[in-house]
XYZ file of N, CA and C in Angstrom:
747
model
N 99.776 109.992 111.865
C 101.226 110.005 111.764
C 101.678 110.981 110.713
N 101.486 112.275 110.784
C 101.782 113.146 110.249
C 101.708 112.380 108.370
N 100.373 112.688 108.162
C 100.548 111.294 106.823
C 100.098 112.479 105.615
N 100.537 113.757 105.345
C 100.622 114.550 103.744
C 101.852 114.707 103.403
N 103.075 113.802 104.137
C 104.126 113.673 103.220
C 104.605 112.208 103.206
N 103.965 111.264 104.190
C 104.131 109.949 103.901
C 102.957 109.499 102.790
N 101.524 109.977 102.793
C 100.717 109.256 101.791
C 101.463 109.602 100.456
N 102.038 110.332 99.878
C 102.728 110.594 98.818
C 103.784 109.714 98.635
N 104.433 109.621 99.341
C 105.690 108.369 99.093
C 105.247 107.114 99.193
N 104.134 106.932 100.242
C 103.711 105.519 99.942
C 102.387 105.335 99.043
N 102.065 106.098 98.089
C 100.956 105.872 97.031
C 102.054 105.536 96.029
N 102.947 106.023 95.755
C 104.101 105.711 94.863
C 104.978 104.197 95.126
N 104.987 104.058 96.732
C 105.328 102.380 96.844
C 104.717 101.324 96.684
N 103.067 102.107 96.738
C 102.351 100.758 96.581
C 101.839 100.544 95.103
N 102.318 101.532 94.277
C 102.277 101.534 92.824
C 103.763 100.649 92.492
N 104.799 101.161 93.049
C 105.629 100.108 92.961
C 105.578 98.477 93.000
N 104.955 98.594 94.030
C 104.942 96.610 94.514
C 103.988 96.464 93.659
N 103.010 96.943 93.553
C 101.767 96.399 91.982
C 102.368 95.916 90.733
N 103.578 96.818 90.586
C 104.384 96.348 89.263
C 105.317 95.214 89.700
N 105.530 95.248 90.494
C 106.563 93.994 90.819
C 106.527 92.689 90.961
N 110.949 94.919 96.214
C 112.399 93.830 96.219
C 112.873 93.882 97.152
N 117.991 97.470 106.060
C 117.339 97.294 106.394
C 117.352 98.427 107.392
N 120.519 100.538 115.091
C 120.117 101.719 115.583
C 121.500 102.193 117.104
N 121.290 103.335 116.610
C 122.510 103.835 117.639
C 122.851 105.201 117.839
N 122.105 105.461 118.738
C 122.227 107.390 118.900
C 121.944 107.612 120.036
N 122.500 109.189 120.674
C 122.137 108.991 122.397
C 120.794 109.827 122.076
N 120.400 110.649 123.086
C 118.769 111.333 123.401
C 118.514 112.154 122.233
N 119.021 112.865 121.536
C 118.417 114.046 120.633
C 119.365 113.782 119.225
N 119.961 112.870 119.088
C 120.590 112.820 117.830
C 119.523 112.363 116.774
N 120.314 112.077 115.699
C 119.347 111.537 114.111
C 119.514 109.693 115.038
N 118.699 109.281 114.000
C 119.100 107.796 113.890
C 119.902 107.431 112.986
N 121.542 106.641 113.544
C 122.200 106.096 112.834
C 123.799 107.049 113.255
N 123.139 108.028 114.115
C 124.383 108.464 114.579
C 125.668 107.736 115.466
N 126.569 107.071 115.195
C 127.211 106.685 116.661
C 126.933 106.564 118.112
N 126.897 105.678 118.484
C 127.106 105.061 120.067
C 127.305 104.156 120.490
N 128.288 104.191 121.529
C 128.604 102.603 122.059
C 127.207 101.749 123.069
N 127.706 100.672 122.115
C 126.807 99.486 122.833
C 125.557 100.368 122.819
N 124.367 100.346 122.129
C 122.803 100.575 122.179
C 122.377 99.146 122.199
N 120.992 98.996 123.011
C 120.281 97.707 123.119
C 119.275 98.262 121.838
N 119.270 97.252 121.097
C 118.418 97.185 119.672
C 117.917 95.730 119.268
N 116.984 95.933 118.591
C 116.723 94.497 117.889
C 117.271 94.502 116.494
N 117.764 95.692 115.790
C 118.090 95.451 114.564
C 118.295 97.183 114.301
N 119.449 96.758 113.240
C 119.814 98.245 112.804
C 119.234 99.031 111.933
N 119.073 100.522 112.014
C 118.417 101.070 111.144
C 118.597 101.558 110.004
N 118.106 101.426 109.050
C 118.308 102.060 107.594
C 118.912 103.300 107.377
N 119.152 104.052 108.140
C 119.733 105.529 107.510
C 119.209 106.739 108.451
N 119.927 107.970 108.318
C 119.634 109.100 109.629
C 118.088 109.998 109.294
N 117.545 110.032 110.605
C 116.677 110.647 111.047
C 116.995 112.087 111.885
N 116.067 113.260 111.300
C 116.511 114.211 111.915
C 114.521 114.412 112.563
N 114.759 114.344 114.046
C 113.837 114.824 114.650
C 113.255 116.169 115.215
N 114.443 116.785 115.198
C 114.515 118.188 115.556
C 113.722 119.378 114.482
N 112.849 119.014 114.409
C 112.160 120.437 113.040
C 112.532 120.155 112.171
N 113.845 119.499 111.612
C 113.993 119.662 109.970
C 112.863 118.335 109.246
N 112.694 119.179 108.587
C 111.709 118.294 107.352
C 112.318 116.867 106.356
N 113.280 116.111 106.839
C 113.978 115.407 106.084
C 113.900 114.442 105.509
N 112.411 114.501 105.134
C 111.717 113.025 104.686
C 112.503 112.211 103.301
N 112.362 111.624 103.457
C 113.213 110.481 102.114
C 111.947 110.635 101.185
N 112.276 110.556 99.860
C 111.454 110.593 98.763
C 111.335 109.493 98.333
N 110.231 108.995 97.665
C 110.811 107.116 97.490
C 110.539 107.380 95.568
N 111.822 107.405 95.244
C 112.283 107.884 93.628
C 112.196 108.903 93.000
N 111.322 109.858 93.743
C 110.727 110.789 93.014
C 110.809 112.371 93.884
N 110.275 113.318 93.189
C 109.371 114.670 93.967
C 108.451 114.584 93.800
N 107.514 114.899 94.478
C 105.788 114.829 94.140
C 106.001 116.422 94.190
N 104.909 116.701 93.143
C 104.350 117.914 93.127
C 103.027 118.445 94.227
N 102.477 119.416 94.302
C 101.605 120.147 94.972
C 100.258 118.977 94.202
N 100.262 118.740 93.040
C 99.293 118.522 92.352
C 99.491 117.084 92.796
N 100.347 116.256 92.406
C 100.714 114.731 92.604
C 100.448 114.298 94.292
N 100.688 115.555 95.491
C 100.294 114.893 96.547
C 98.695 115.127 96.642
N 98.155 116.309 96.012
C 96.191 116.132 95.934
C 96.100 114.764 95.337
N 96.400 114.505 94.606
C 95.884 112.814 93.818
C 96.449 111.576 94.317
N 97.199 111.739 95.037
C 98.055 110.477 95.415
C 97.761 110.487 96.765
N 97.242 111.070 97.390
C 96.939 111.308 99.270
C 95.961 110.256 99.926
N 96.021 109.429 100.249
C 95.225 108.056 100.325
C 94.994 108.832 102.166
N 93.614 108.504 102.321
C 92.985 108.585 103.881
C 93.869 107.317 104.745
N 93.550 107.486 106.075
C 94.353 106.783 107.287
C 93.873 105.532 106.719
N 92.474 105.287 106.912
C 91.905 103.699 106.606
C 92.572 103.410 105.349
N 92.355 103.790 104.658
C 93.082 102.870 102.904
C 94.482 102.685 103.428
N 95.667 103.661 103.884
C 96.972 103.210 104.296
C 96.599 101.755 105.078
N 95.719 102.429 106.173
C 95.982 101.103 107.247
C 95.856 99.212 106.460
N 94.906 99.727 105.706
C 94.240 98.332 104.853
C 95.522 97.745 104.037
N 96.353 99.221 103.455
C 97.411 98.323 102.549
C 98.644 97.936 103.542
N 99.101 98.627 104.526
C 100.680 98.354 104.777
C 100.373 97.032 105.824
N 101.650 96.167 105.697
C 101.836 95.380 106.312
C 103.017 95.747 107.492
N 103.120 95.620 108.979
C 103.866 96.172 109.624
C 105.279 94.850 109.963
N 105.675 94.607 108.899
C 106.376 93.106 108.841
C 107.603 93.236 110.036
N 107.897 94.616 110.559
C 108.901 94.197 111.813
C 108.991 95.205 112.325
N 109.079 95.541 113.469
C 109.321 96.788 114.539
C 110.797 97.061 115.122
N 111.517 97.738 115.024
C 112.996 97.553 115.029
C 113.009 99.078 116.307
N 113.311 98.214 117.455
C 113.615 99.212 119.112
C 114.500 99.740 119.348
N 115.258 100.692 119.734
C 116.461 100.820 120.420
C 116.167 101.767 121.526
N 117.075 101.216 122.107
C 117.255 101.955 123.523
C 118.715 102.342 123.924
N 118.436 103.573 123.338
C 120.682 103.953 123.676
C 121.008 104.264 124.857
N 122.267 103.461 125.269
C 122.818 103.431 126.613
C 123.508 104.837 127.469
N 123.011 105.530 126.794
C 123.199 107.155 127.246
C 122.241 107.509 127.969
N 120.741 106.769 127.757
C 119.909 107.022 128.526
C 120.257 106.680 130.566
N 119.678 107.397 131.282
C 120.168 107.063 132.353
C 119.547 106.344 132.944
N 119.800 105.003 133.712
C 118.905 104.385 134.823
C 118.804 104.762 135.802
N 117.985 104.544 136.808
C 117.833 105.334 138.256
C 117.169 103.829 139.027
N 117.894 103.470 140.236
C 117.247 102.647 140.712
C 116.968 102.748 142.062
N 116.879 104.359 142.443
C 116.989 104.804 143.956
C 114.957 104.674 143.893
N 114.963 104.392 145.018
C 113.635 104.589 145.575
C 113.498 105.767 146.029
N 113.149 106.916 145.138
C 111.963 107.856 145.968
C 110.967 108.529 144.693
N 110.245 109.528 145.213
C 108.891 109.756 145.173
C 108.844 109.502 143.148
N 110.143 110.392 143.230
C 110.727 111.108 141.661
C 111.800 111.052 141.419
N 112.855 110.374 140.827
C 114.404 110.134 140.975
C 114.689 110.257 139.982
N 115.805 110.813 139.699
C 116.095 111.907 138.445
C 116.666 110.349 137.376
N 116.897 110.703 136.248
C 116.990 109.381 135.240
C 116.308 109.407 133.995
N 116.319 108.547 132.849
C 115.542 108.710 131.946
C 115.064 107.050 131.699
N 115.350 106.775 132.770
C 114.958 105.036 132.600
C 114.589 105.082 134.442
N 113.445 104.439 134.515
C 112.699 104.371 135.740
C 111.564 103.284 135.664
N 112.184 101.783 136.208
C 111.393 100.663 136.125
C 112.004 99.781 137.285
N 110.878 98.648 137.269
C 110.896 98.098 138.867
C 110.413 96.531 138.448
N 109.344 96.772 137.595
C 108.658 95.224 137.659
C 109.061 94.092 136.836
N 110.448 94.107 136.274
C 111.574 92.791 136.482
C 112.737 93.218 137.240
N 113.476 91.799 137.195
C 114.275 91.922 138.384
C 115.616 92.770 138.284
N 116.171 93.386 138.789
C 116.892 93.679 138.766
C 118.027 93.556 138.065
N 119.051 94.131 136.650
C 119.091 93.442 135.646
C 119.304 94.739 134.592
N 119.598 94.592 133.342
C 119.461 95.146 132.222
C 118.285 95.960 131.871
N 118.165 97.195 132.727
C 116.939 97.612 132.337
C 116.183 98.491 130.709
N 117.891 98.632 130.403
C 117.754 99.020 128.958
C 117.266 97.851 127.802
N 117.451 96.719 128.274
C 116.956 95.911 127.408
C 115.771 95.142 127.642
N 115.606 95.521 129.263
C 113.850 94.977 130.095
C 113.103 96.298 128.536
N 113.540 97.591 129.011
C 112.557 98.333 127.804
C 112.553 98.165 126.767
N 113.217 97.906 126.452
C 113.248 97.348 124.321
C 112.703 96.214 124.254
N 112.516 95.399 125.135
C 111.497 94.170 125.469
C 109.985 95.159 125.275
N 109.667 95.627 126.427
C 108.823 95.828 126.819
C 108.067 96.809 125.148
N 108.658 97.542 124.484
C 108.538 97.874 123.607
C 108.036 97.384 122.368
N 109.302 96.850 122.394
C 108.971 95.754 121.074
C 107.893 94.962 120.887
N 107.756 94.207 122.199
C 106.644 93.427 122.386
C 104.858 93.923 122.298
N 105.174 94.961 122.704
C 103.846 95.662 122.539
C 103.577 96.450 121.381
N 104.452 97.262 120.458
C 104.165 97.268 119.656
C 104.215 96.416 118.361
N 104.268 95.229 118.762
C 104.260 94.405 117.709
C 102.600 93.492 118.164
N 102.488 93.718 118.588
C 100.907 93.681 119.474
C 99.898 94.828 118.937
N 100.291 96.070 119.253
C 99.598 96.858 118.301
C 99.246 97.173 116.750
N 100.323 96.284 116.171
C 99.908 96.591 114.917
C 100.251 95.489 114.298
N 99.465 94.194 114.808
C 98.949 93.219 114.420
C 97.810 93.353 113.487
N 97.179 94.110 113.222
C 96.123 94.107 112.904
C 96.440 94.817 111.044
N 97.629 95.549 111.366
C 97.986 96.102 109.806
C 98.611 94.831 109.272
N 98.112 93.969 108.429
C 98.489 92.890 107.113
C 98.045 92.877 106.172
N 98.459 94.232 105.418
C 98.306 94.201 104.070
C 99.380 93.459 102.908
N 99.326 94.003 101.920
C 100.294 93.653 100.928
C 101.664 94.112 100.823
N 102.167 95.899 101.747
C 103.080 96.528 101.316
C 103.681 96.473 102.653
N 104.958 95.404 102.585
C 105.758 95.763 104.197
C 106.269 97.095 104.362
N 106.341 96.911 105.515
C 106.648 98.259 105.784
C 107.533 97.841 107.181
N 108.542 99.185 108.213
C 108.888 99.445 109.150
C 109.194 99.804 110.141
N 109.041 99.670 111.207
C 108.853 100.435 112.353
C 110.259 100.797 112.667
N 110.996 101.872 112.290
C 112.123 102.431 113.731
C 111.702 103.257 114.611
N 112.108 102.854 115.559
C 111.537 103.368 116.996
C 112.898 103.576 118.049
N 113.154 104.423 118.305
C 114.109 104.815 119.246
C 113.564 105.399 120.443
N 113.427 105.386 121.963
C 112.999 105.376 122.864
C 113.885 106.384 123.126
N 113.675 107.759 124.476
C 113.992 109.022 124.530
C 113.832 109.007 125.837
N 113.122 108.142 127.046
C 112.246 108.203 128.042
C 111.664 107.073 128.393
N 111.711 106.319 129.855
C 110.563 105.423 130.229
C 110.258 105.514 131.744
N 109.878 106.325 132.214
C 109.644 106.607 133.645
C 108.453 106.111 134.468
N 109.093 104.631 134.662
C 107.599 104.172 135.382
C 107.802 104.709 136.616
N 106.828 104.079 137.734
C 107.024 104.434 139.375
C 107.728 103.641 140.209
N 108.316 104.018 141.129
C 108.974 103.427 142.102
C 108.079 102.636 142.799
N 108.391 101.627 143.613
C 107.963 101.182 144.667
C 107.371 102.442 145.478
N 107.894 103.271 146.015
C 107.555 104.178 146.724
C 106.216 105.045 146.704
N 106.556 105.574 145.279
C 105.639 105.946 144.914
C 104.306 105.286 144.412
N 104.812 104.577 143.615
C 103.449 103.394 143.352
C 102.712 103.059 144.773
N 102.885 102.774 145.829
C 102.069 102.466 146.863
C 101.933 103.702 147.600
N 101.925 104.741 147.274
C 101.267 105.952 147.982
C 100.728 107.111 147.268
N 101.367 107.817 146.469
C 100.688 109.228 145.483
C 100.092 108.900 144.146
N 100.764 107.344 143.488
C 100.722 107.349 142.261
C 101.561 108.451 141.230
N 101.116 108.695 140.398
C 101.812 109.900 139.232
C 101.448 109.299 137.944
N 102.787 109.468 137.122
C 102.523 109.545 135.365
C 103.455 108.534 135.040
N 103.334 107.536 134.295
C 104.756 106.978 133.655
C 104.438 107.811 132.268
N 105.417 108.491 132.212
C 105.982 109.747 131.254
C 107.200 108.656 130.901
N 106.316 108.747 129.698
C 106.944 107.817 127.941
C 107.121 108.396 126.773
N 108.548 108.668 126.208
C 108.552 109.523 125.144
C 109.417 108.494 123.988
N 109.510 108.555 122.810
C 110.397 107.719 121.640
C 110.255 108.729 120.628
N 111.096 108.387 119.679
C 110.911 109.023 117.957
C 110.758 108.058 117.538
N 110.023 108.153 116.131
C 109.630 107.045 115.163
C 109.881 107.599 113.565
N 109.839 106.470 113.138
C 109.674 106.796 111.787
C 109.590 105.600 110.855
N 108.452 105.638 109.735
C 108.064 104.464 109.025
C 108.532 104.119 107.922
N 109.713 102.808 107.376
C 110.425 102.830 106.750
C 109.986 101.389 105.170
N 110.056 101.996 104.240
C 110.001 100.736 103.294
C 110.763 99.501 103.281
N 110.598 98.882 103.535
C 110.608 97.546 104.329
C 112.233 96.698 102.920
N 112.033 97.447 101.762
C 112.369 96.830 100.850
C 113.547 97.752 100.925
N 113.549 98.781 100.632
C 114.627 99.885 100.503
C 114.571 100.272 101.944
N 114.280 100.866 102.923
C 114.833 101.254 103.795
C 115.070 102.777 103.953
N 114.051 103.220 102.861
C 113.842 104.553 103.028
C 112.767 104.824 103.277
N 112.295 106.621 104.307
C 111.282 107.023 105.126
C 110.399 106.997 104.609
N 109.246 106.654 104.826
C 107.850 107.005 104.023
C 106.753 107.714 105.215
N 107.193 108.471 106.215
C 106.977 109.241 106.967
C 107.603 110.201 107.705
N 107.262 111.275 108.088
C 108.023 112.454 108.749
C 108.669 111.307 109.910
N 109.712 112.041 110.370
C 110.358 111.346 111.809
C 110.117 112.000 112.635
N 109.576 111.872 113.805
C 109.239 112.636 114.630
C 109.199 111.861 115.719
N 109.250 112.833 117.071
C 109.200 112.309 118.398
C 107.574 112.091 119.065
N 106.681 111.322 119.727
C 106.054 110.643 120.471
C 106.059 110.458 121.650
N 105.008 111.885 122.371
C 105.070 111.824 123.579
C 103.813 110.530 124.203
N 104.001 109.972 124.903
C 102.332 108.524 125.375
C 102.648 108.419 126.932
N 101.969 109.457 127.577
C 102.137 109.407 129.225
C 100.893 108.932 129.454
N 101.216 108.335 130.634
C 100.041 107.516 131.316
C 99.494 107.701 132.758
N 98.317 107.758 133.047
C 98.170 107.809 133.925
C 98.749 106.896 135.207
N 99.546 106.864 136.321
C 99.816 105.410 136.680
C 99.243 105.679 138.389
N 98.564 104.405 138.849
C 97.904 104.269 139.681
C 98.965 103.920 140.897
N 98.074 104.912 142.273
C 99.060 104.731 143.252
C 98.129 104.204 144.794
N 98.654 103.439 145.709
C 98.254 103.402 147.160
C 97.167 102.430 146.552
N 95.848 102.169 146.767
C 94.892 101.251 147.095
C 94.138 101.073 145.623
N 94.663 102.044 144.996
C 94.373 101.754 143.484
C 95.426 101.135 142.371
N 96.017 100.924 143.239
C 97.854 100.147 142.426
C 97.397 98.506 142.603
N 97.091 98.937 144.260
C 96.764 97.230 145.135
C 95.839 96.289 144.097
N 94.674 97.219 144.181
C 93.406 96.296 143.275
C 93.773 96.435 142.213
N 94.144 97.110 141.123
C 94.711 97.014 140.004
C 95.495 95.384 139.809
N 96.444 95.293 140.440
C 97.310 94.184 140.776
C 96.842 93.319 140.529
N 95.583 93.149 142.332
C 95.449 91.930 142.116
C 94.286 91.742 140.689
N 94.177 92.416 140.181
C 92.791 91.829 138.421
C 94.308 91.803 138.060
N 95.251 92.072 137.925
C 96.413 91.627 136.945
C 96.778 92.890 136.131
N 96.267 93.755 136.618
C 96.790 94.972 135.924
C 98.070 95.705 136.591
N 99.444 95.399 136.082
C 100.123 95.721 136.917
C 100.796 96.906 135.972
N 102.082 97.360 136.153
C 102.373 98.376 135.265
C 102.556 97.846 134.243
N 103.611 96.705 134.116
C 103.799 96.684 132.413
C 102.718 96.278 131.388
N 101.489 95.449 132.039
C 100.379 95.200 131.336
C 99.709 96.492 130.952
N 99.840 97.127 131.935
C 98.860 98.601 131.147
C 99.961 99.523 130.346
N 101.000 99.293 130.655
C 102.128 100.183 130.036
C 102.107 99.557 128.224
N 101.774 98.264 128.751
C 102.068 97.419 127.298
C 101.152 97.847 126.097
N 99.981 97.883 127.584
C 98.493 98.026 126.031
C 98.301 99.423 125.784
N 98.949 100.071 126.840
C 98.963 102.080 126.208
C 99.311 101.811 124.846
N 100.956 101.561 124.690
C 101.657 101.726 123.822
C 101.397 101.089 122.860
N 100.805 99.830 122.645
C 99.851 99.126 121.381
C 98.936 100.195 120.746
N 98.308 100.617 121.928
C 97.170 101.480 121.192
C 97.539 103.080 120.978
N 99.185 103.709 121.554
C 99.852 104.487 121.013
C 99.732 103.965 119.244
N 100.580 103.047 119.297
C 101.356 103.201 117.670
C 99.903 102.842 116.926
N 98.846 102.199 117.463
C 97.827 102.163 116.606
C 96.946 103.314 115.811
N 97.066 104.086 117.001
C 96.682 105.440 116.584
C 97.760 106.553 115.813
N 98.646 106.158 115.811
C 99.817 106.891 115.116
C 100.058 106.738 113.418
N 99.379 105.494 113.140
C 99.345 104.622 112.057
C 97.848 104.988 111.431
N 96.701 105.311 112.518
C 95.641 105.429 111.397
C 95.030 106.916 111.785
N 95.367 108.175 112.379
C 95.425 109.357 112.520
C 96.008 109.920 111.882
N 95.482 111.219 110.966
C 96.569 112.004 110.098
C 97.342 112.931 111.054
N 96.983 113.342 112.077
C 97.593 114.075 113.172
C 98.726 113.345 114.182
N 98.334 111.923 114.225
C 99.102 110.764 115.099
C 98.702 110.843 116.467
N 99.215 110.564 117.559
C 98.261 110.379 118.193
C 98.652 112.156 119.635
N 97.646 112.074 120.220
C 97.236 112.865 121.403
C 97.549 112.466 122.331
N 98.601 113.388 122.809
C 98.842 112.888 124.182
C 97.828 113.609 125.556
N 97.743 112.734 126.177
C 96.706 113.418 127.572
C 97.785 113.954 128.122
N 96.407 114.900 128.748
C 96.330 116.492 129.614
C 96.113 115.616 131.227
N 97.415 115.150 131.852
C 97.335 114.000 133.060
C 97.953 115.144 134.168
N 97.860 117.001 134.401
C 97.995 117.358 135.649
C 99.422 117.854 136.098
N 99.171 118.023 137.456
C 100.353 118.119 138.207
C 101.752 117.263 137.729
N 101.075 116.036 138.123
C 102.407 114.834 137.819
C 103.354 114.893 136.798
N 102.480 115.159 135.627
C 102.857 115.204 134.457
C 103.467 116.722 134.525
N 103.594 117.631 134.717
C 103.956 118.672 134.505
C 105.107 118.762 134.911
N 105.552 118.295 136.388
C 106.615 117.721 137.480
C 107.431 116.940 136.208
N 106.992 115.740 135.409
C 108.188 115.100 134.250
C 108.864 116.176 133.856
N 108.529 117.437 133.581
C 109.074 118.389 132.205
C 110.095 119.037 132.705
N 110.130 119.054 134.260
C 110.871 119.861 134.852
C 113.021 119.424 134.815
C-alpha cells in the first residue's frame, strides 16, 4: 500500500499511542466532496485527492529524508501493529446501474445475485462485508481506518454468465486513516481487483460447490485489501485478456 510515506506517519502514531485519543463524492472527485444521497456506512474524515497529487496528511509533523530511513517499519511489523477497528464504504449514487441483460451493458454498477432492489447498497454490503473479513487478521494495538470509496462493480449478467463468461472489473480508492484523529497515514489512491468470472458450464459447477459470484467476488476482495495492507507496492492486478481489455473501453 504504497507504505514510504505511510510507514513514516504511522511510526510516529505508534510512538504516539505508546505515550498515551471520524463519505460523499461522485467517480473522480476527493473524498468528502458533495453529493446527494451516497450509500455509506459512515462518514469520512476529510478530502482525498486521488488523481496524482501527493496529498498525504502528516500526523504532527514533517519527516525528513533521514527520519523516513529510521522510522520505515517493513509490511510485517505494520501488519503486526495496526488494528483495522472499522472499514467505512461508500458507494456514490452517480455511479450508474445497468439492469439490461446483455453480453456487456454500459453502467458502472453491474450485479444480479440479489434481488432486485438497491443495488448501490447490495455493493457497499458486499464490500464492507468482505473487507472486514479480510483484515480480520490485523489486531494489533494501533486502530486504524479503512475509507474506501468504490469507482466500479461490474459483475456478469445472466446472459453472459451462462455462455462467454468475462471479468468482473472492480475498481475503488482507498485510503488508511488514524482511527483517533482521522488523518491519512497512507497515500490515497485508486485499486484496480478484476476477476476472472466464470461462464457456461463452468459458472454451472462452480454454483453448484457454492461458488457463486458474490462468494468469489467476496474472497477476491478480502484477499485484495489483504495484500494492500502487507505489500509495499499494494496489490497486482491480473493480466485477465480480451475481456478485461473490452472494461477499459
Amino acid at each position: 500500500m504504497k507504505l514510504f510515506k505511510f510507514a513514516t506517519g504511522f511510526a510516529f502514531a505508534a510512538a504516539l499511542s505508546a505515550c498515551g485519543a471520524t463519505d460523499n463524492v461522485s467517480r473522480n472527485a476527493p473524498f468528502g466532496a458533495p453529493q446527494a444521497e451516497p450509500v455509506a456506512f459512515a462518514q469520512t474524515a476529510g478530502p482525498i485527492d486521488t488523481q496524482g497529487k501527493r496529498n498525504l496528511a502528516r500526523v504532527s509533523r514533517i519527516a525528513t529524508t533521514d527520519d523516513i530511513g529510521r522510522n520505515q517499519a517493513l509490511p510485517q511489523e505494520i501488519a503486526e501493529l495496526i488494528n483495522v477497528s472499522q472499514v467505512k464504504v461508500t458507494v456514490p449514487r452517480s455511479l450508474r446501474v445497468s439492469e439490461a441483460n446483455r453480453y456487456y451493458p454500459t453502467g458502472d454498477i453491474v450485479w444480479r445475485e440479489d434481488p432486485i432492489g438497491d443495488r448501490h447498497a447490495q455493493v457497499a454490503q458486499i464490500f464492507h462485508d468482505a473487507l472486514r473479513a479480510g483484515t480480520a487478521q490485523f489486531d494489533g494495538d494501533i486502530p486504524v481506518i479503512l475509507d474506501i470509496r468504490v469507482e466500479r462493480f461490474h459483475a456478469l449478467t445472466e446472459k453472459a454468465r451462462y455462455t462467454v463468461g468475462g471479468v468482473h472489473s472492480i475498481r475503488f480508492a482507498m485510503v488508511m486513516r488514524d482511527a483517533k484523529t482521522g488523518q491519512a497515514l497512507s497515500e490515497p489512491h485508486v485499486v484496480q481487483a478484476d476477476l476472472d468470472a466464470f461462464g457456461g458450464q463452468q459458472a454451472i459447477t462452480a454454483e453448484a460447490r457454492g461458488l457463486t459470484q458474490k462468494v468469489r467476488i467476496s474472497q477476491h476482495l478480502g484477499e485484495v485489501i489483504r495484500q494492500e495492507l502487507i505489500r509495499p507496492e499494494g496489490y497486482e492486478n491480473a493480466n485477465l485478456g480480451f475481456f478485461q481489455a473490452v472494461n477499459k473501453i
